[in-house]
Coordinates of C-alpha atoms and ligand atoms in Angstrom, one line a residue:
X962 CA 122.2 -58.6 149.0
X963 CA 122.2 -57.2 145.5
X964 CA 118.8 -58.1 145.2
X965 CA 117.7 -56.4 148.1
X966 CA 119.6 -52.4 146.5
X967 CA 117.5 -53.5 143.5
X968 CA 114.2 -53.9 145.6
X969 CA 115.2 -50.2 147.8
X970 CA 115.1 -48.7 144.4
X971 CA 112.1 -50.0 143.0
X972 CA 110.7 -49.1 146.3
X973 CA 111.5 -45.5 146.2
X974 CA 110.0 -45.6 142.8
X975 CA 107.1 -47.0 144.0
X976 CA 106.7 -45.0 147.2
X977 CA 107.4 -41.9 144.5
X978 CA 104.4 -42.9 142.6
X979 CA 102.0 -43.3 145.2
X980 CA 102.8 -40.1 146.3
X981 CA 101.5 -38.8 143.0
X982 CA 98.7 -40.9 143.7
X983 CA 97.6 -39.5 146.8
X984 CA 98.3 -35.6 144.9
X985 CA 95.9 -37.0 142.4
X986 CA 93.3 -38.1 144.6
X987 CA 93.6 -35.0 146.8
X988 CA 93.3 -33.3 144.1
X989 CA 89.6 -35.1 142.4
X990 CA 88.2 -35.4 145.9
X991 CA 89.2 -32.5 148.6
X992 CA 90.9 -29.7 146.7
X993 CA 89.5 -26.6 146.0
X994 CA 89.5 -25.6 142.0
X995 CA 91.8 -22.8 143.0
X996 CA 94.7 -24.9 143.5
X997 CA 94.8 -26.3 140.3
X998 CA 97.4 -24.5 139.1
X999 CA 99.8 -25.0 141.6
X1000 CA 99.0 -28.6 142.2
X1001 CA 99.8 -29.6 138.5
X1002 CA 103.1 -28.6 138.8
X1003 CA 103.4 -31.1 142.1
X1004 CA 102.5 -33.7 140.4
X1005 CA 104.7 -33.1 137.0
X1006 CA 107.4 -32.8 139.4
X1007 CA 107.3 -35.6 141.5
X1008 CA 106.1 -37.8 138.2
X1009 CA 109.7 -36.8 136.8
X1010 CA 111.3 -37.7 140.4
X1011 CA 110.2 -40.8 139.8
X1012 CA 111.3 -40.9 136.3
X1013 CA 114.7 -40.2 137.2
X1014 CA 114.9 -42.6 140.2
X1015 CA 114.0 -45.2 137.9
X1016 CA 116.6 -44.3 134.6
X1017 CA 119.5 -43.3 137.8
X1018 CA 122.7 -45.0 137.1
X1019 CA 122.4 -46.5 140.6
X1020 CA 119.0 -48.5 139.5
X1021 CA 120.6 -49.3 136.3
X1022 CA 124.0 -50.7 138.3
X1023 CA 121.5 -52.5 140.6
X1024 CA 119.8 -53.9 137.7
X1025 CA 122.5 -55.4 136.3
X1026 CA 123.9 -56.8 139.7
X1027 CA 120.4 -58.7 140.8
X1028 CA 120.2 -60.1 137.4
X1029 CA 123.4 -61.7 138.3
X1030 CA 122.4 -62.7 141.6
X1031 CA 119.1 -64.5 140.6
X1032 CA 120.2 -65.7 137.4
X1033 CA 119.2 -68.9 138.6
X1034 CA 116.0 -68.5 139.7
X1035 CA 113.3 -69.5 137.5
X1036 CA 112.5 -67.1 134.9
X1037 CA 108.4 -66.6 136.2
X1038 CA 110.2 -65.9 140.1
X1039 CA 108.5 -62.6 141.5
X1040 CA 113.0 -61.6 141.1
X1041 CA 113.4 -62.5 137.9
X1042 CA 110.0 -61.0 136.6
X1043 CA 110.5 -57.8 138.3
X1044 CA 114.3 -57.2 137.3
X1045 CA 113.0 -58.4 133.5
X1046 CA 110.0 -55.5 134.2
X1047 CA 112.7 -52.7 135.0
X1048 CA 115.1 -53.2 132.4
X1049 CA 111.9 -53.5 130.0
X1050 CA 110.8 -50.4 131.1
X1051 CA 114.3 -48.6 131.0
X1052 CA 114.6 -49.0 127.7
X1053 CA 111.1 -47.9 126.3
X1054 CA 111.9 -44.6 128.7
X1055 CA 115.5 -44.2 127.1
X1056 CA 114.3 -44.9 123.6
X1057 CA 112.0 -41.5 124.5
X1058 CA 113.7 -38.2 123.2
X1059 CA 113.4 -35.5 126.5
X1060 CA 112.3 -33.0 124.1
X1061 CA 109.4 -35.1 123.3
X1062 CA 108.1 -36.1 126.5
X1063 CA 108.7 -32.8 127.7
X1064 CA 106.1 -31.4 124.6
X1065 CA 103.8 -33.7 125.1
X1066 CA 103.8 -32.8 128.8
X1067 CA 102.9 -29.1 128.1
X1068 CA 100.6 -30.0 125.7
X1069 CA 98.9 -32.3 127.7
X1070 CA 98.0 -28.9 130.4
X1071 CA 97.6 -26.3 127.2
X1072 CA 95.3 -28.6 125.2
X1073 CA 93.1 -29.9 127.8
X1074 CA 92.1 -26.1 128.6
X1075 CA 91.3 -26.2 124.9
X1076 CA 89.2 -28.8 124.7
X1077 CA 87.3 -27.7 128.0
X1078 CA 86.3 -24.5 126.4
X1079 CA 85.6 -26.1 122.7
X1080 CA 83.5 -28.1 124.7
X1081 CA 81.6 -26.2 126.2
X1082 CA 81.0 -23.8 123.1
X1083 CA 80.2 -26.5 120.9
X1084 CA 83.5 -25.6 118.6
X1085 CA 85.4 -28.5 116.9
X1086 CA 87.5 -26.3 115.1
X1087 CA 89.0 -24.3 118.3
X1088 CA 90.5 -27.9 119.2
X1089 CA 91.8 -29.3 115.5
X1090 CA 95.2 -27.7 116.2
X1091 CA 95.4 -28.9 119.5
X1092 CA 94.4 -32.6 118.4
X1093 CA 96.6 -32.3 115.6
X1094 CA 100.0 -31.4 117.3
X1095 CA 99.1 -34.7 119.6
X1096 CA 98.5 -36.6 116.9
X1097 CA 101.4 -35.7 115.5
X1098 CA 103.6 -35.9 119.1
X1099 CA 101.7 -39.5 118.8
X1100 CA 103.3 -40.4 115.9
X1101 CA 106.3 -39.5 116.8
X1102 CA 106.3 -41.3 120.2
X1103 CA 105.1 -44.6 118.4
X1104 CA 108.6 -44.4 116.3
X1105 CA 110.2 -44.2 119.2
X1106 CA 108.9 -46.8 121.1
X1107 CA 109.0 -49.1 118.0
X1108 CA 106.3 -51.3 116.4
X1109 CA 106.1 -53.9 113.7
X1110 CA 102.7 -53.8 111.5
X1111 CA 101.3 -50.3 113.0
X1112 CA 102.4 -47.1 114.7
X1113 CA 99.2 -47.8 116.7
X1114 CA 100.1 -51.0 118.1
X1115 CA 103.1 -48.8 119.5
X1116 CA 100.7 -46.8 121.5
X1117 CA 98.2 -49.5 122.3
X1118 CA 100.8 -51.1 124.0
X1119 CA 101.3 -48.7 126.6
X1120 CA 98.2 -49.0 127.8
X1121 CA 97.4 -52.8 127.1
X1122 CA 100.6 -54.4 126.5
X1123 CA 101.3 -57.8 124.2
X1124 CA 97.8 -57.0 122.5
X1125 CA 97.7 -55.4 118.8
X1126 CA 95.5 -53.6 116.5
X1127 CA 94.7 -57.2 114.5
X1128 CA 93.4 -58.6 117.2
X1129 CA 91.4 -55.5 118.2
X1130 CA 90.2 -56.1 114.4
X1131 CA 89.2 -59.7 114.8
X1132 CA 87.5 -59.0 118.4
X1133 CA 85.6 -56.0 117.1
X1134 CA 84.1 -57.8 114.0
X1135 CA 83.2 -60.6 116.1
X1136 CA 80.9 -58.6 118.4
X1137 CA 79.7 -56.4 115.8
X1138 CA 78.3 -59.8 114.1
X1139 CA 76.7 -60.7 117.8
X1140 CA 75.6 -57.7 119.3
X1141 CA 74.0 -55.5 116.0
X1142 CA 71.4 -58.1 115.7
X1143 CA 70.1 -58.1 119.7
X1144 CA 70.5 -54.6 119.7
X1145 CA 67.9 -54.2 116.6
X1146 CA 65.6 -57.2 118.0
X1147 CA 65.5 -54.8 121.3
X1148 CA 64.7 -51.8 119.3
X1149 CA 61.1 -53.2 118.9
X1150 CA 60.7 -54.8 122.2
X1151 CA 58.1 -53.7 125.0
X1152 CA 60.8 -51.0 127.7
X1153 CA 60.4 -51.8 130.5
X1154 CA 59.7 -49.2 133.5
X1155 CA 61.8 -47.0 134.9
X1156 CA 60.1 -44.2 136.1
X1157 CA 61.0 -45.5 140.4
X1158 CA 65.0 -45.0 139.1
X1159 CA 63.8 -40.9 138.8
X1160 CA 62.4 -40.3 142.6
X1161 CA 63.9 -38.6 145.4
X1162 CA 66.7 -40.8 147.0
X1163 CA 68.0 -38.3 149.9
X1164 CA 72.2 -38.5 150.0
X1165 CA 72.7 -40.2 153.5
X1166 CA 71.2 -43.4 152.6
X1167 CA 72.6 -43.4 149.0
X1168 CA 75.9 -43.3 150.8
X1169 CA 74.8 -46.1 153.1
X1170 CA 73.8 -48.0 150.4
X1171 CA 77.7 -47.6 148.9
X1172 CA 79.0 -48.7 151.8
X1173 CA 76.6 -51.9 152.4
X1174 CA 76.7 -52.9 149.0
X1175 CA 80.3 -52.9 148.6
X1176 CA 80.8 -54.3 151.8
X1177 CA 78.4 -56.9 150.8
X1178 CA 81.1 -57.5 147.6
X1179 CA 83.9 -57.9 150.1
X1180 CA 85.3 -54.7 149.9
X1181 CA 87.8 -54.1 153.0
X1182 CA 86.7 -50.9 154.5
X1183 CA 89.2 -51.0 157.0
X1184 CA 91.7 -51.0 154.2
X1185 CA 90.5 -48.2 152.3
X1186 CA 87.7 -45.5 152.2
X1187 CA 84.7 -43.7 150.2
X1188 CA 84.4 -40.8 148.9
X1189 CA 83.0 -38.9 146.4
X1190 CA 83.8 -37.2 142.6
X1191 CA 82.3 -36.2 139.6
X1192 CA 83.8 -39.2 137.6
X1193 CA 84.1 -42.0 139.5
X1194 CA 87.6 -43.8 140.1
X1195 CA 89.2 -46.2 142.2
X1196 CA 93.1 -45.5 143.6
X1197 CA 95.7 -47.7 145.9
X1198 CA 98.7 -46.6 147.5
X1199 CA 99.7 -49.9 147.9
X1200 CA 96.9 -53.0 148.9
X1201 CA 96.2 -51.3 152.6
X1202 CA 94.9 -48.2 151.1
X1203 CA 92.8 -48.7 148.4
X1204 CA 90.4 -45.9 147.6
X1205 CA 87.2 -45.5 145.5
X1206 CA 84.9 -42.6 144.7
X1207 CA 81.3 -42.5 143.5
X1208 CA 78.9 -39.7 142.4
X1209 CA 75.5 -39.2 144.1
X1210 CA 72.2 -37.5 142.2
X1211 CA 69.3 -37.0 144.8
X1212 CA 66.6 -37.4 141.9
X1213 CA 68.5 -40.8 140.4
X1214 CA 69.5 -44.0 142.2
X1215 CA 71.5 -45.0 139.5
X1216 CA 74.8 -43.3 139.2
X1217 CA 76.2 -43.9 143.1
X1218 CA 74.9 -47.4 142.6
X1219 CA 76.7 -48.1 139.2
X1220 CA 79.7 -46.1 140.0
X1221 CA 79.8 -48.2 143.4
X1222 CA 79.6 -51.6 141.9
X1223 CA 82.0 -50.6 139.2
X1224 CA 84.6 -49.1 142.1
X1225 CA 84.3 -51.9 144.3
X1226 CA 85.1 -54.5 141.5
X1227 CA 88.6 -52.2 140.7
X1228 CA 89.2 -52.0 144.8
X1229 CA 88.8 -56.0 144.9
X1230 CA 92.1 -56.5 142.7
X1231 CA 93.9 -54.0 144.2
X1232 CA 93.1 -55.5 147.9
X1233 CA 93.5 -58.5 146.6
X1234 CA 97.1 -58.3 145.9
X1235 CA 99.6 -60.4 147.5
X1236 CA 101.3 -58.9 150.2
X1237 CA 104.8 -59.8 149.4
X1238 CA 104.6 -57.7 146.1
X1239 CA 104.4 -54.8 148.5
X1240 CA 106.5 -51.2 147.3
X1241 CA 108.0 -53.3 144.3
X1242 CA 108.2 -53.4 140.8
X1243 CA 105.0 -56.0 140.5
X1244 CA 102.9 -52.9 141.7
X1245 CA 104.1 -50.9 139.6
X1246 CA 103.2 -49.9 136.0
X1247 CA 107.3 -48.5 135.1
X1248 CA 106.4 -47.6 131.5
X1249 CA 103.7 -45.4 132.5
X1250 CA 104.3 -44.2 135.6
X1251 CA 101.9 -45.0 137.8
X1252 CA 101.3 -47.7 141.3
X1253 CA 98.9 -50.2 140.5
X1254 CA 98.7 -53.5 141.4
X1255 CA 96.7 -54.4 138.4
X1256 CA 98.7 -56.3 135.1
X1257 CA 97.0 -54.3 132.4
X1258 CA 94.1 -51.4 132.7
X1259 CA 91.9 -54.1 130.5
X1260 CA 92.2 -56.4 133.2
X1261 CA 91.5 -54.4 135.8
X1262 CA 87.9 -53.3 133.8
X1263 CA 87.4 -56.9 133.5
X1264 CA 87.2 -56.9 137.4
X1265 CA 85.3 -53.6 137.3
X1266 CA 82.9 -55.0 135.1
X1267 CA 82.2 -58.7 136.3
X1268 CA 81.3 -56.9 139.6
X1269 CA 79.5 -54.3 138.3
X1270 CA 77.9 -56.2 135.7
X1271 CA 78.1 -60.1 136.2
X1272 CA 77.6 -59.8 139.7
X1273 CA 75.6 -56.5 140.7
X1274 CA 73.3 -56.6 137.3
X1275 CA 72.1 -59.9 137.4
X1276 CA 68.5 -60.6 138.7
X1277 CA 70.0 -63.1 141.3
X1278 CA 71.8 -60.1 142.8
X1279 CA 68.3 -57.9 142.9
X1280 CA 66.2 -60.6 144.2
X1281 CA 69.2 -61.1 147.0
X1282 CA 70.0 -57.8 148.3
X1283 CA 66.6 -55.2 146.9
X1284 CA 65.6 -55.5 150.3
X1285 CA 69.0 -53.4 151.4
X1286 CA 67.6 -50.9 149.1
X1287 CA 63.9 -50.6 149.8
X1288 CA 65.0 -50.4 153.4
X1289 CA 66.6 -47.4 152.8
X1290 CA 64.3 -46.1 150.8
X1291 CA 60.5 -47.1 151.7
X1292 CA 59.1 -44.0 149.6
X1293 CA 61.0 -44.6 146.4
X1294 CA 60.7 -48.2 145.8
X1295 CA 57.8 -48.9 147.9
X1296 CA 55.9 -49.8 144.7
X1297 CA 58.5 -51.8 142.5
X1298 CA 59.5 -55.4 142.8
X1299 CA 63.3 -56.4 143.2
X1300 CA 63.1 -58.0 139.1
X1301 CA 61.6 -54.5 137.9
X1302 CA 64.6 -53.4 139.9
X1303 CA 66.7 -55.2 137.7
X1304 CA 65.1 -54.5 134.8
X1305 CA 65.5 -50.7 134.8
X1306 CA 69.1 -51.0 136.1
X1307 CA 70.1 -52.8 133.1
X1308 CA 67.7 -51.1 129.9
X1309 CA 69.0 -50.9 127.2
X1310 CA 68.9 -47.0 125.5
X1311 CA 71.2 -46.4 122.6
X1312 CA 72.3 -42.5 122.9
X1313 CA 75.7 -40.5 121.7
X1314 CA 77.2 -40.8 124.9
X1315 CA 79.8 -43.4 125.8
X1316 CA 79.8 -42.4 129.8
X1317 CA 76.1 -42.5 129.9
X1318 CA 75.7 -46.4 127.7
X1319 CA 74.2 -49.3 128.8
X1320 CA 75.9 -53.0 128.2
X1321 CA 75.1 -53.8 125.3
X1322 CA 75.9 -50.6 123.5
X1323 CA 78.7 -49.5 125.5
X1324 CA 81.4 -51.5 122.8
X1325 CA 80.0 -49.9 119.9
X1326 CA 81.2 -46.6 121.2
X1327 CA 85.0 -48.1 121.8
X1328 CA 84.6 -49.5 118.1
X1329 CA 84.2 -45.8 116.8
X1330 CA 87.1 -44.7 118.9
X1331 CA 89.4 -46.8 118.1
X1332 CA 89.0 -47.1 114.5
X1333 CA 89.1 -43.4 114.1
X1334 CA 92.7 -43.2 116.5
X1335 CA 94.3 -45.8 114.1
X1336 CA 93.3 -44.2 111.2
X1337 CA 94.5 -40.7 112.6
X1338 CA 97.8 -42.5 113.9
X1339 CA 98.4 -44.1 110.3
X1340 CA 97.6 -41.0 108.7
X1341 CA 94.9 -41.8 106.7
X1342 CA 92.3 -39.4 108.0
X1343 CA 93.0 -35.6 109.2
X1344 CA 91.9 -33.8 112.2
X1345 CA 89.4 -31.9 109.8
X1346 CA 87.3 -34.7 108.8
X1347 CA 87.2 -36.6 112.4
X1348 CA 83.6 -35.3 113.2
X1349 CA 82.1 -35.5 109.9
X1350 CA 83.8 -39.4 109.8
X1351 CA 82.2 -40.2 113.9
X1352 CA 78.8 -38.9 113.3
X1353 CA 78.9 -41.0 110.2
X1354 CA 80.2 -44.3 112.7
X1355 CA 77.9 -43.5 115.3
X1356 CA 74.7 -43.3 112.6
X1357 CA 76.3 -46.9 110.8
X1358 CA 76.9 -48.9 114.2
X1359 CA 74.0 -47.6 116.6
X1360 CA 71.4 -45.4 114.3
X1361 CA 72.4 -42.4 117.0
X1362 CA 72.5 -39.2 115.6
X1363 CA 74.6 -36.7 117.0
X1364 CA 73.1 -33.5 116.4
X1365 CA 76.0 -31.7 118.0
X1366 CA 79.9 -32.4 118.4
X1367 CA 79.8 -31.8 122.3
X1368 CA 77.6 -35.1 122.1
X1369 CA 79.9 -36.3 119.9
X1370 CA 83.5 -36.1 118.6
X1371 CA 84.3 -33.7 121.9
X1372 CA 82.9 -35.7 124.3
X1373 CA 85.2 -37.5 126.0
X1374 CA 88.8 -36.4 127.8
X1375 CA 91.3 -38.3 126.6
X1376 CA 92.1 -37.0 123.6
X1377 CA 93.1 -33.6 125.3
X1378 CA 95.4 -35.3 127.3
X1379 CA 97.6 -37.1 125.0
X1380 CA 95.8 -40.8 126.0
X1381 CA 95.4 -42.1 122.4
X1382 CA 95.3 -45.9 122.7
X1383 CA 93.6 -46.5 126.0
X1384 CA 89.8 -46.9 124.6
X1385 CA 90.4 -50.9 123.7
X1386 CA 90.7 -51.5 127.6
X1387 CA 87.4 -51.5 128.0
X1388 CA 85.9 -53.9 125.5
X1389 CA 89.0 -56.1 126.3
X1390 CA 88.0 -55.6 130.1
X1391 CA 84.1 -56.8 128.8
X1392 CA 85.0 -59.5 126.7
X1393 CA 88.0 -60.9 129.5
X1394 CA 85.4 -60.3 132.0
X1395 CA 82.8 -62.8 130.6
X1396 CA 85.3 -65.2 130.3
X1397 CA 87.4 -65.3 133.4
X1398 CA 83.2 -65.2 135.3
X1399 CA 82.4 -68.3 133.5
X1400 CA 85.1 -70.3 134.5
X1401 CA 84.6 -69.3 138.3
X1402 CA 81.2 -69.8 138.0
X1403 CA 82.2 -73.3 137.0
X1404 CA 83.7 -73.9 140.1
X1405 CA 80.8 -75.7 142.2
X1406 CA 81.7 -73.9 145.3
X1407 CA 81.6 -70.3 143.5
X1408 CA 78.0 -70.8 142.0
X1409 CA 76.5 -72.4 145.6
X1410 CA 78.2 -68.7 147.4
X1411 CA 76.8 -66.5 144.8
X1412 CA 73.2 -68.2 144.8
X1413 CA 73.1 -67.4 148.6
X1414 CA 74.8 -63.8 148.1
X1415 CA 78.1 -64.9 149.3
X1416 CA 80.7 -63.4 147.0
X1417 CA 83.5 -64.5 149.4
X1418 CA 84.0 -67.8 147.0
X1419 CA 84.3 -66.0 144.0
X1420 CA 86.4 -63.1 145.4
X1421 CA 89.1 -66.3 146.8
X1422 CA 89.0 -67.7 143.2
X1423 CA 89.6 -64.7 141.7
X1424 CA 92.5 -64.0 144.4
X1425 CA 93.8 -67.0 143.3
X1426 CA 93.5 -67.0 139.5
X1427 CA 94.0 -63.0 139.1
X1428 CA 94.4 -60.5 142.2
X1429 CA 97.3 -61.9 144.2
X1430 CA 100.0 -62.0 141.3
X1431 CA 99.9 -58.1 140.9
X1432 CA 102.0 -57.6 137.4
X1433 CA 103.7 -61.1 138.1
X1434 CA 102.6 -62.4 134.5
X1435 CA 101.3 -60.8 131.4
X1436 CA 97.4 -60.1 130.4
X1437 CA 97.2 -63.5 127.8
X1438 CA 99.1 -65.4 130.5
X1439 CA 97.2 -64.9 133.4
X1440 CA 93.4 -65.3 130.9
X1441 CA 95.2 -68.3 129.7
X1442 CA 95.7 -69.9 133.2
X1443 CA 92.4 -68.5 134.7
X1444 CA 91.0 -70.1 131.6
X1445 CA 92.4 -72.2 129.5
X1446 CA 91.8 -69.7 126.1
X1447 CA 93.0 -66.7 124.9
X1448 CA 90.9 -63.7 124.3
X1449 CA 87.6 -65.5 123.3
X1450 CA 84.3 -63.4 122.4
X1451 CA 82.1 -66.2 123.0
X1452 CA 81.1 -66.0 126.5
X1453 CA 80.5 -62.2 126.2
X1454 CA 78.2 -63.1 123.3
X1455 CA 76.5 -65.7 125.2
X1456 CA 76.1 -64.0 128.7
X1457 CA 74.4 -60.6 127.0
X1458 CA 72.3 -62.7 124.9
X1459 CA 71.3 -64.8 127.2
X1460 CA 70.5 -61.8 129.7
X1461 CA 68.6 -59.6 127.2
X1462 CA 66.6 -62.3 125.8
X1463 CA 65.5 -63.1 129.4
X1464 CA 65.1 -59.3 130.1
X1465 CA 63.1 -58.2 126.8
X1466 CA 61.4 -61.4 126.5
X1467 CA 62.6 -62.1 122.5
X1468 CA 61.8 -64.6 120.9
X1469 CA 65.1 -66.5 121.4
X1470 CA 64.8 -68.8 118.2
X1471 CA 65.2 -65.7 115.8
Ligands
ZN315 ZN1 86.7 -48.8 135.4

């Protein structure tokens, strides 16, 4: 009984959430630009609806009464888990002054208008005082949260909880060692063609392609739908409704088909969550506000990306399913075979832009990022000297020059928005996402499906392993029973080499 007030709650909370959700998506997809105004305030409110349906004395009593009811259930139980996830997330909320979250709030509106404009005239400086007041509302909300060897470990672990800023350290020197060497071999290696990727591919059979290729992934269309945004991005309102976008060029195959693979592989977990999680606090990210069924957002990139990359790069996959594409597209690829297919799709380029990076380059641009938050969160670098210091990391870890700071420093978004901490998810997503594919493609069942283009054994491992537990257990936990290890660079280092010695024909004893 007193469980089942404590589930209501969480369910309100939940259903509150995916509300926002549906605002959010409404508001990338449908919306016309006029109603941005008016539809930000929607969403701050029912965010803070939420809030306070989750920090009400009435969750608070129910709390405390189903931790006295399931005190006896094992301490993994989906009950004892999600009671342990509330109070956890109670605390971090009431440890938050109001003043501060309602600051960073504003600022988040104000200072992403800023950045938009210093973007687009190419002008650091208008957005220094901007960046500065949320690094400084940063630093703050790290003492508040609390932290033992770094403020930054405070923020990291809203985004990627249980991991830290050492072992971002150890990770990042790790592929540095492994990657800077392929990526110079590469440098000097014949390109290969691309010129088929640049044709006309007319937008009705692009979008056909979306939908066959993720169906072909075992993505549930009656469960969900496809539609389309300028930045990609996958959304559930629960495991029924699970949504992704893509973005469509009509001189460029590439960016529907990336952004399909890469959407599908996010819609996967989120399908593949167990129904009886349904509305509660499993699907529920309480800290930061937001439905998902995935446990951390570098899990759910490692799903993204062994999809997207494991799966829908590899020359298997092209020599499999090209014939999908060339049917749809006689004129375009008429002349290319399905392994120069796969070629282009996975070339390497090394450029300034993270969005726009191949594989094996994308992690040097999370290095850069993250190296320069924790040094702006510990205070040893200003505001002032950030693009001076990124132009300098870019040049020492990829030889890109940026000429400008809107191909630099100003690139990317979430900065504006107060996200500081969130760039480590995706080089813990690649590196988890190596590992957790190597182990299912031990399984003899897994390899035999995929070598016949039937994903349908790897997506029920992964269910297994990953997708049905929702939040259930913690990132390390779950990698640890998927695979035996914690986070381990090794595979990553071995699949990329592997692929791009195969791909740029290197001499592989060098
Ligand atoms: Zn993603």
């Amino acid at each position: 009984m007193s469980y089942a007030v404590f589930s209501e709650r969480m369910g309100l909370v939940n259903d509150l959430l995916c509300t926002v959700s549906l605002l959010q998506w409404d508001f990338r997809t449908q919306m016309a630009s006029g109603g941005a105004e008016t539809r930000s305030h929607q969403i701050a409110s029912v965010t803070m609806s939420a809030r306070e349906a989750l920090l009400a004395v009435e969750t608070r009593r129910a709390v405390d009464a189903a931790d006295t009811a399931t005190s006896g259930l094992a301490p993994d139980s989906i009950e004892r888990r999600s009671i342990a996830d509330a109070r956890a997330a109670i605390a971090v909320h009431d440890a938050i002054p109001e003043a501060l979250l309602r600051r960073r709030t504003e600022l988040a509106t104000t200072a992403h208008n800023v950045w938009a404009e210093a973007r687009r005239t190419n002008d650091f400086a208008l957005f220094a005082p901007s960046l500065a007041e949320t690094v400084a509302l940063s630093q703050q909300l790290a003492e508040a949260i609390g932290y033992r060897d770094t403020p930054y470990d405070a923020l990291i672990s809203l985004y990627e909880p249980g991991t830290t800023s050492a072992d971002l350290t150890v990770l990042f020197a790790q592929l540095k060692a492994g990657l800077q060497p392929l990526v110079a071999q590469i440098a000097g290696a014949k390109r290969p063609r691309t010129d088929f990727l640049y044709r006309l591919y007319p937008l009705a059979e692009q979008r056909q392609l979306v939908r066959q290729l993720s169906q072909t992934l075992g993505y549930d269309h009656d469960r969900g739908r496809i539609d389309e945004a300028v930045h990609p991005f996958e959304v559930s309102f629960g495991r029924d409704d699970v949504r992704f976008t893509t973005r469509y060029n009509s001189n460029c195959i590439v960016p529907s088909v990336q952004g399909a693979l890469h959407e599908t592989g996010h819609a996967l977990y989120e399908q593949g969550v167990d129904p009886a999680l349904q509305r509660g606090a499993l699907v529920t990210d309480l800290v930061g506000l937001y439905a998902v069924g995935g446990i951390s957002f570098g899990t759910h990139e490692s799903q993204s990306r062994l999809w997207e990359n494991h799966i829908g790069r590899s020359r298997q996959f092209w020599e499999l399913h090209f014939g999908m594409a060339r049917d749809l597209f006689p004129e375009a690829l008429g002349d290319t075979t399905p392994e120069e297919f796969w070629r282009a799709f996975s070339a390497v380029k090394p450029g300034p832009i993270r969005v726009e990076a191949d594989e094996l380059t994308y992690d040097f641009h999370i290095m850069v990022r993250v190296e320069l938050e924790r040094a702006l969160i510990e205070g040893s670098m200003q505001v002032a000297d950030l693009p001076e210091a990124w132009n300098a990391a870019m040049q020492a870890g990829l030889g890109v020059t940026v000429a400008e700071d809107q191909l630099g420093v100003l690139q990317d978004v979430h900065w504006s928005t107060g996200q500081i901490g969130t760039f480590c998810n995706y080089t813990v997503g690649n590196v988890m996402a190596a590992q957790i594919f190597a182990e299912a493609r031990s399984q003899p069942g897994v390899a035999k499906g995929i070598e016949r283009g039937d994903y349908g054994p790897l997506r029920g491992w992964l269910t297994e392993a990953l997708y049905r537990h929702g939040r259930r257990f913690d990132r390390k936990t779950v990698l640890l029973q998927a695979t035996g290890n914690g986070d381990d660079t090794r595979p990553y280092l071995r699949y990329l080499t592997e692929k791009y010695t195969e791909l740029y024909q290197l001499d592989a004893s060098t």
